[in-house]
Structure formats: structure tokens, C-alpha cells
Amino acid sequence: MHSPASSAAGSPPGAPPRGAGRYAPSPSGDLHLGNLRTAVVAWVLARDSGRAFRMRVDDLDTARSRPGVAERQLADLAAIGIDWDGEIMWESERSEAYAAAAGRLADRGLVYECYCSRREIAEAPRAPHSPPGAYPGTCRYLTGAERALRREALGPGRTPALRLRAEVAELTVHDLVLGSHTGVVDDVVLRRGDGVWAYNLAVVVDDADQGVDQVVRGEDLLSSAPRQVYLAELLGLPRPEYAHVPLAVNAAGERLAKRDGAVTLADLAREGTTTRSAVARIVASLGGPEGADSIEALRGVITAESLQSGPWVVA
Ligand code: GLU
């Protein structure tokens, strides 16, 4: 495994602490070319700006994490030339940090229990100005007596979800690639009804604990950034800079997926395509020199502007 722990300490004495970039795969399946390309972008932008690069496995939902998948993802990232500093962070080992952060919010009256099922949320009447996808606020205004009844009705073994009592409805973030984005901030879930800590809380707590001040990830997560910035502000954590990378798509313009054929390193190897030629495709797609088969060839080449050219068509 490619994990140069020795460079973790980083800066020489007296030097200002350098920030970090990161990649944070969820171990739900093998990484495809689009995921690998986004990881390469994150690595290049971090290294080119003198930052450290951190690795994190977003395995919050252990029931959905399949055995061996994270290890294969990490091996694939190392195989294409990505290295990282320090220990890998595993979200499944971080419950105490999430509980502490939620506790700090609760101490300020910013957390409430939510008993809603998905269906209740979907069917709840919405205020006319309420943006689609936002929590309608059903449990926010319950009285103590109503809460007691709802809690009892949950039945054994089920816990209420925890939600943030948000005091704004939207927030604007600046994205280095996509520009200014104003998006919904609602009463986000902090802990799910099955006891699993929620992605938005975990990402904010973990980025801060890993010293991450540059978040480079797929464009699909841009809509989460306003909620995450808001949470970071409430927790007194610094706001990272964001660069959301346009996704890889298939010939029909749909988001690249397993069913699109040979899209993972393992699929490609079965077809006789080497990892080096997969890297060469990624390098070329990012404006690197034609035929270069090392991600080093992208150092100094990728900029936020160069990423504005839109999705990568993997045909
Ligand atoms: N684990 C998330 C994913 O694979 C990414 C989290 C993030 O970059 O904030 O979609």
C-alpha cells in the first residue's frame, strides 16, 4: 500500500502550517474512470499549491460498505500514482468526534429530534417559498408533549433522527470552477434514525480534523456545499475553498456508471488495457501531453479555468 506516513509531519519548523487537499471515496463499489479522474484533479491541485494530500474512507454506513471495496479503491488510487500524507481516516471509527460536534450544537439549542419517516417528509405540506428537497420542518415546532408521544410511537430499537435547527434558508458559496452558487440550507439530518451519523456533519468535522482547506470533488456534491459551510460556521471551523469537477458522462451524456462497460481498472485489465493506458486517457482528458502515462505530467497543467470545459465524455 502506498501510504507515505513519513511525510505527514510536513512543514519545517517555523514554516506556516500548510493546508491540505483530500479525496474521500465511499466504499460502495469500485472507482470508475470518472472517480479516478476527480481524485487526480484533487491530488494535482493540492500538490501544485504546496498542500498536503489526505485520504479518507467515507464508510459511515457500515451496513452498506461492502468488504474489500475500500481496500480495492485505495489500491487503484495508488496504482494510478496518487500518494497521500499521514494515516488514512476511516469514518466508521469516528463516532466520538461526530457525537462531540453534535453535542456542541445541542448545547446551543441547535439540535432537535425528528420522528418523520421518508414518506411523511415527502407528503408534508410545504410553505410556498420552501425549496424542493428541503425538510418541511414538521418536527421543529413540536411541543414537549407531542415529542413524548412521537418518541413512544417509534417502537423498540428505533431512535429519533437528530436535525439541525438552521437559522438561514440559503447560503452562497464560491466555487473555483463553477463560480458563485447559492443553495438550500435546511434542517439537515445530523444523525439518522438508524443511529448512523450523517454525511454532511461527518464531512465537515473530518475535513477540519484532517486540516483540509481545499475540497476538490465531483460536481454532484456542489448542492451540499452551502449546508456544509453553514455547519462549519456554526462549529467555528474554517471554510475550505471549493472546486467541484464536472463529472464523467457516457456517450449519451448520462453520468458514467458500471453498466457503461469497461470503466474500472479491473474491467479494463480484463480487456487487456493496462493501468498506464488508463492513466494516459485521464491525463489527456485533463489537457496533459498526449501519450503521457503518469499523473506527474499534469503538474502545473490543471487550473480551475481548465476544468470549466464541462463533462468528460467517456465513449
Ligand atoms: N464520499 C463522498 C462520495 O464518494 C464524497 C464526499 C466529499 O467529497 O465530500 O461521493
Coordinates of C-alpha atoms and ligand atoms in Angstrom, one line a residue:
M1 CA 0.0 0.0 0.0
H2 CA 1.1 3.4 -1.0
S3 CA 0.9 5.4 2.2
P4 CA 4.0 7.6 2.8
A5 CA 3.3 8.3 6.5
S6 CA 6.8 9.8 6.9
S7 CA 5.8 13.0 5.1
A8 CA 2.8 13.5 7.4
A9 CA 4.6 16.0 9.7
G10 CA 5.2 18.1 6.6
S11 CA 6.4 21.7 7.2
P12 CA 9.8 22.5 8.6
P13 CA 9.9 24.3 12.0
G14 CA 8.9 27.9 11.8
A15 CA 7.1 27.5 8.4
P16 CA 3.4 28.4 8.4
P17 CA 1.2 25.3 8.6
R18 CA 0.3 24.2 5.2
G19 CA -3.3 23.2 4.4
A20 CA -4.4 20.0 2.7
G21 CA -6.5 18.7 -0.1
R22 CA -8.1 15.3 0.1
Y23 CA -10.0 12.5 -1.6
A24 CA -12.8 10.7 0.2
P25 CA -14.3 7.8 -1.6
S26 CA -17.4 6.0 -0.3
P27 CA -16.8 2.2 -0.4
S28 CA -19.9 1.3 -2.3
G29 CA -18.2 -0.1 -5.4
D30 CA -15.0 0.0 -7.5
L31 CA -13.9 3.5 -8.6
H32 CA -14.6 4.2 -12.3
L33 CA -12.6 6.4 -14.6
G34 CA -14.5 9.5 -13.7
N35 CA -13.9 8.9 -10.0
L36 CA -10.2 8.3 -10.6
R37 CA -10.0 11.4 -12.7
T38 CA -11.6 13.6 -10.0
A39 CA -9.1 12.1 -7.5
V40 CA -6.2 13.0 -9.9
V41 CA -7.5 16.6 -10.1
A42 CA -7.7 16.8 -6.3
W43 CA -4.2 15.4 -6.0
V44 CA -2.7 17.8 -8.6
L45 CA -4.4 20.9 -7.2
A46 CA -3.2 20.1 -3.7
R47 CA 0.3 19.2 -4.6
D48 CA 0.7 22.2 -7.0
S49 CA -0.4 24.6 -4.2
G50 CA 2.1 23.1 -1.8
R51 CA -0.6 21.4 0.3
A52 CA -0.6 18.0 1.9
F53 CA -2.9 15.4 0.5
R54 CA -5.2 13.4 2.8
M55 CA -7.1 10.2 2.2
R56 CA -10.4 9.3 3.9
V57 CA -12.7 6.4 3.6
D58 CA -16.3 7.6 3.9
D59 CA -17.6 4.3 5.4
L60 CA -20.1 5.8 7.8
D61 CA -22.8 3.4 6.9
T62 CA -21.1 0.2 7.8
A63 CA -24.2 -1.8 6.8
R64 CA -23.8 -0.6 3.2
S65 CA -20.0 -0.8 3.0
R66 CA -19.0 -4.0 1.2
P67 CA -16.0 -5.9 2.5
G68 CA -12.8 -5.4 0.5
V69 CA -14.2 -2.5 -1.6
A70 CA -12.3 0.3 0.3
E71 CA -9.1 -1.7 0.0
R72 CA -9.5 -2.1 -3.7
Q73 CA -10.3 1.6 -4.1
L74 CA -7.1 2.6 -2.2
A75 CA -5.1 0.1 -4.3
D76 CA -6.5 1.6 -7.5
L77 CA -5.7 5.1 -6.4
A78 CA -2.1 4.1 -5.5
A79 CA -1.8 2.2 -8.8
I80 CA -2.5 5.4 -10.8
G81 CA 0.1 7.3 -8.9
I82 CA -1.8 9.1 -6.2
D83 CA 0.0 9.2 -2.8
W84 CA -1.2 10.7 0.4
D85 CA 0.2 12.0 3.7
G86 CA -0.4 10.6 7.1
E87 CA -2.8 7.9 8.2
I88 CA -6.0 7.1 6.2
M89 CA -9.0 8.3 8.1
W90 CA -11.9 5.8 8.4
E91 CA -15.2 7.4 9.2
S92 CA -16.5 4.2 10.8
E93 CA -14.0 4.9 13.6
R94 CA -15.1 8.5 14.2
S95 CA -18.4 8.3 16.0
E96 CA -17.0 10.1 19.1
A97 CA -15.9 13.1 17.1
Y98 CA -19.3 13.4 15.4
A99 CA -21.1 13.0 18.8
A100 CA -18.9 15.7 20.2
A101 CA -19.7 18.1 17.4
A102 CA -23.4 17.4 17.6
G103 CA -23.2 17.9 21.4
R104 CA -21.7 21.3 20.9
L105 CA -24.6 22.3 18.6
A106 CA -27.1 20.7 21.0
D107 CA -25.7 22.8 23.9
R108 CA -26.6 25.9 22.0
G109 CA -30.2 24.7 21.3
L110 CA -29.5 23.9 17.7
V111 CA -30.5 20.3 17.6
Y112 CA -33.9 18.7 17.7
E113 CA -35.3 15.2 17.4
C114 CA -37.1 14.2 14.3
Y115 CA -39.5 11.3 14.1
C116 CA -40.6 11.6 10.5
S117 CA -40.5 8.8 8.0
R118 CA -39.4 9.4 4.5
R119 CA -43.0 9.2 3.4
E120 CA -44.2 11.8 5.9
I121 CA -41.5 14.2 4.7
A122 CA -42.5 13.7 1.0
E123 CA -46.1 14.2 1.8
A124 CA -45.9 17.1 4.2
P125 CA -47.4 20.3 3.1
R126 CA -44.8 22.9 2.2
A127 CA -44.6 26.6 2.6
P128 CA -44.9 28.3 -0.8
H129 CA -41.3 29.5 -0.6
S130 CA -39.8 26.2 0.6
P131 CA -37.3 24.9 -1.9
P132 CA -37.8 21.4 -3.3
G133 CA -35.8 18.8 -1.2
A134 CA -35.8 20.9 1.9
Y135 CA -37.1 19.4 5.1
P136 CA -40.6 20.9 5.7
G137 CA -39.9 21.5 9.4
T138 CA -42.6 19.1 10.7
C139 CA -40.8 18.2 14.0
R140 CA -39.1 21.5 14.5
Y141 CA -42.1 23.1 16.3
L142 CA -43.5 20.1 18.3
T143 CA -44.3 20.7 21.9
G144 CA -42.8 18.6 24.7
A145 CA -45.9 16.5 25.0
E146 CA -46.1 15.9 21.3
R147 CA -42.5 14.8 21.3
A148 CA -43.1 12.3 24.0
L149 CA -45.9 10.8 22.1
R150 CA -44.0 10.6 18.8
R151 CA -41.0 9.1 20.6
E152 CA -43.1 6.4 22.2
A153 CA -44.6 5.6 18.8
L154 CA -41.2 4.9 17.3
G155 CA -41.1 1.4 18.7
P156 CA -38.3 -0.6 20.3
G157 CA -34.8 -0.3 18.8
R158 CA -35.5 2.9 16.8
T159 CA -34.1 6.2 17.7
P160 CA -35.2 9.6 16.5
A161 CA -33.1 11.3 13.9
L162 CA -31.3 14.4 15.0
R163 CA -31.7 17.6 12.9
L164 CA -30.1 20.9 12.9
R165 CA -32.2 23.9 13.8
A166 CA -31.0 26.0 10.8
E167 CA -31.4 29.8 11.1
V168 CA -30.9 30.6 7.4
A169 CA -32.7 29.1 4.3
E170 CA -29.9 29.5 1.8
L171 CA -26.2 30.4 1.6
T172 CA -23.8 31.3 -1.2
V173 CA -20.5 29.6 -1.7
H174 CA -17.8 30.5 -4.2
D175 CA -16.6 27.6 -6.3
L176 CA -13.3 27.9 -8.1
V177 CA -14.6 26.1 -11.1
L178 CA -18.3 26.8 -11.3
G179 CA -18.4 30.3 -9.7
S180 CA -20.9 31.5 -7.3
H181 CA -23.6 29.0 -6.1
T182 CA -26.5 29.8 -3.9
G183 CA -28.1 26.7 -2.4
V184 CA -30.5 25.5 0.2
V185 CA -29.7 25.2 3.8
D186 CA -32.4 23.4 5.7
D187 CA -32.7 21.5 8.9
V188 CA -30.2 18.9 7.8
V189 CA -30.0 15.5 9.5
L190 CA -27.1 15.2 11.8
R191 CA -27.8 11.6 12.9
R192 CA -30.1 9.3 11.1
G193 CA -32.9 7.3 12.7
D194 CA -30.9 4.1 12.4
G195 CA -28.1 5.8 14.5
V196 CA -25.7 6.4 11.6
W197 CA -24.1 9.8 11.7
A198 CA -25.0 11.9 8.6
Y199 CA -22.7 12.6 5.7
N200 CA -22.9 16.4 6.0
L201 CA -21.8 16.5 9.6
A202 CA -19.1 13.9 9.1
V203 CA -17.6 15.7 6.1
V204 CA -17.3 19.0 8.0
V205 CA -15.8 17.5 11.2
D206 CA -13.4 15.3 9.3
D207 CA -12.2 17.9 6.8
A208 CA -11.4 20.2 9.8
D209 CA -9.7 17.4 11.7
Q210 CA -7.6 16.5 8.7
G211 CA -6.5 20.1 8.2
V212 CA -8.3 20.2 4.8
D213 CA -8.7 23.7 3.4
Q214 CA -9.2 22.7 -0.2
V215 CA -12.1 20.5 -1.2
V216 CA -12.0 19.1 -4.8
R217 CA -14.7 16.7 -5.6
G218 CA -17.4 15.8 -8.1
E219 CA -19.9 18.4 -9.3
D220 CA -22.8 16.3 -7.9
L221 CA -21.8 17.5 -4.4
L222 CA -21.9 21.2 -5.2
S223 CA -25.5 21.4 -3.8
S224 CA -24.2 20.1 -0.4
A225 CA -21.6 22.8 -0.1
P226 CA -24.0 25.5 1.3
R227 CA -25.1 23.2 4.1
Q228 CA -21.6 22.1 4.9
V229 CA -20.3 25.7 5.0
Y230 CA -23.2 26.6 7.3
L231 CA -22.4 23.7 9.7
A232 CA -18.7 24.6 9.7
E233 CA -19.6 28.2 10.6
L234 CA -21.8 27.0 13.5
L235 CA -19.0 24.8 14.7
G236 CA -16.4 27.5 14.4
L237 CA -14.4 25.6 11.8
P238 CA -12.7 27.3 8.8
R239 CA -14.4 27.3 5.4
P240 CA -12.4 25.4 2.9
E241 CA -12.0 26.5 -0.7
Y242 CA -14.1 24.5 -3.2
A243 CA -13.5 23.2 -6.7
H244 CA -16.3 21.0 -8.0
V245 CA -15.2 19.0 -11.0
P246 CA -17.6 18.3 -13.9
L247 CA -18.4 14.6 -14.0
A248 CA -17.6 11.9 -16.5
V249 CA -20.5 11.0 -18.7
N250 CA -21.2 8.3 -21.3
A251 CA -21.8 8.8 -25.0
A252 CA -25.5 9.6 -24.2
G253 CA -24.4 12.4 -21.8
E254 CA -25.5 10.4 -18.7
R255 CA -23.4 10.1 -15.6
L256 CA -20.8 7.4 -16.1
A257 CA -21.8 4.1 -14.4
K258 CA -20.7 0.5 -14.2
R259 CA -23.2 -0.5 -16.9
D260 CA -21.3 1.6 -19.4
G261 CA -18.8 -1.2 -20.0
A262 CA -15.2 -1.3 -19.0
V263 CA -14.9 1.7 -16.7
T264 CA -12.9 0.4 -13.7
L265 CA -9.2 -0.6 -13.7
A266 CA -10.3 -4.2 -13.2
D267 CA -12.7 -4.2 -16.1
L268 CA -10.0 -2.6 -18.3
A269 CA -7.4 -5.1 -17.2
R270 CA -9.8 -8.0 -18.2
E271 CA -10.0 -6.4 -21.7
G272 CA -6.2 -6.2 -21.9
T273 CA -6.0 -2.5 -21.2
T274 CA -3.2 -1.6 -18.8
T275 CA -3.4 0.9 -15.9
R276 CA -0.8 3.0 -17.7
S277 CA -3.0 3.5 -20.7
A278 CA -6.0 4.3 -18.4
V279 CA -3.8 6.9 -16.8
A280 CA -2.9 8.2 -20.3
R281 CA -6.6 8.7 -21.1
I282 CA -7.1 10.6 -17.8
V283 CA -4.1 12.7 -18.4
A284 CA -5.1 13.6 -22.0
S285 CA -8.7 14.4 -20.8
L286 CA -7.3 17.0 -18.5
G287 CA -5.1 18.7 -21.1
G288 CA -1.9 16.9 -20.3
P289 CA 0.6 16.0 -23.0
E290 CA -0.7 13.4 -25.5
G291 CA 0.7 9.9 -24.6
A292 CA 2.0 10.9 -21.2
D293 CA 1.1 8.0 -18.8
S294 CA 2.0 9.5 -15.5
I295 CA -0.2 11.9 -13.4
E296 CA 3.0 13.9 -12.8
A297 CA 2.6 15.1 -16.3
L298 CA -0.4 17.1 -15.1
R299 CA 1.6 19.1 -12.5
G300 CA 1.3 22.8 -13.4
V301 CA -1.3 22.0 -16.1
I302 CA -4.7 21.8 -14.4
T303 CA -6.3 25.0 -13.2
A304 CA -9.8 25.9 -12.1
E305 CA -10.3 27.5 -15.5
S306 CA -9.1 24.5 -17.4
L307 CA -11.8 22.5 -15.7
Q308 CA -14.6 24.7 -16.9
S309 CA -14.8 22.9 -20.2
G310 CA -17.6 20.7 -19.0
P311 CA -18.1 17.0 -18.5
W312 CA -15.6 14.4 -19.7
V313 CA -17.3 12.2 -22.3
V314 CA -16.0 8.6 -21.9
A315 CA -17.1 6.9 -25.0
Ligands
GLU1 N1 -17.7 10.2 -0.1 C1 -18.3 11.1 -1.0 C2 -18.5 10.4 -2.3 O1 -17.8 9.4 -2.6 C3 -17.6 12.3 -1.2 C4 -17.5 13.2 0.0 C5 -16.9 14.5 -0.3 O2 -16.0 14.6 -1.1 O3 -17.3 15.5 0.4 O4 -19.4 10.8 -3.0

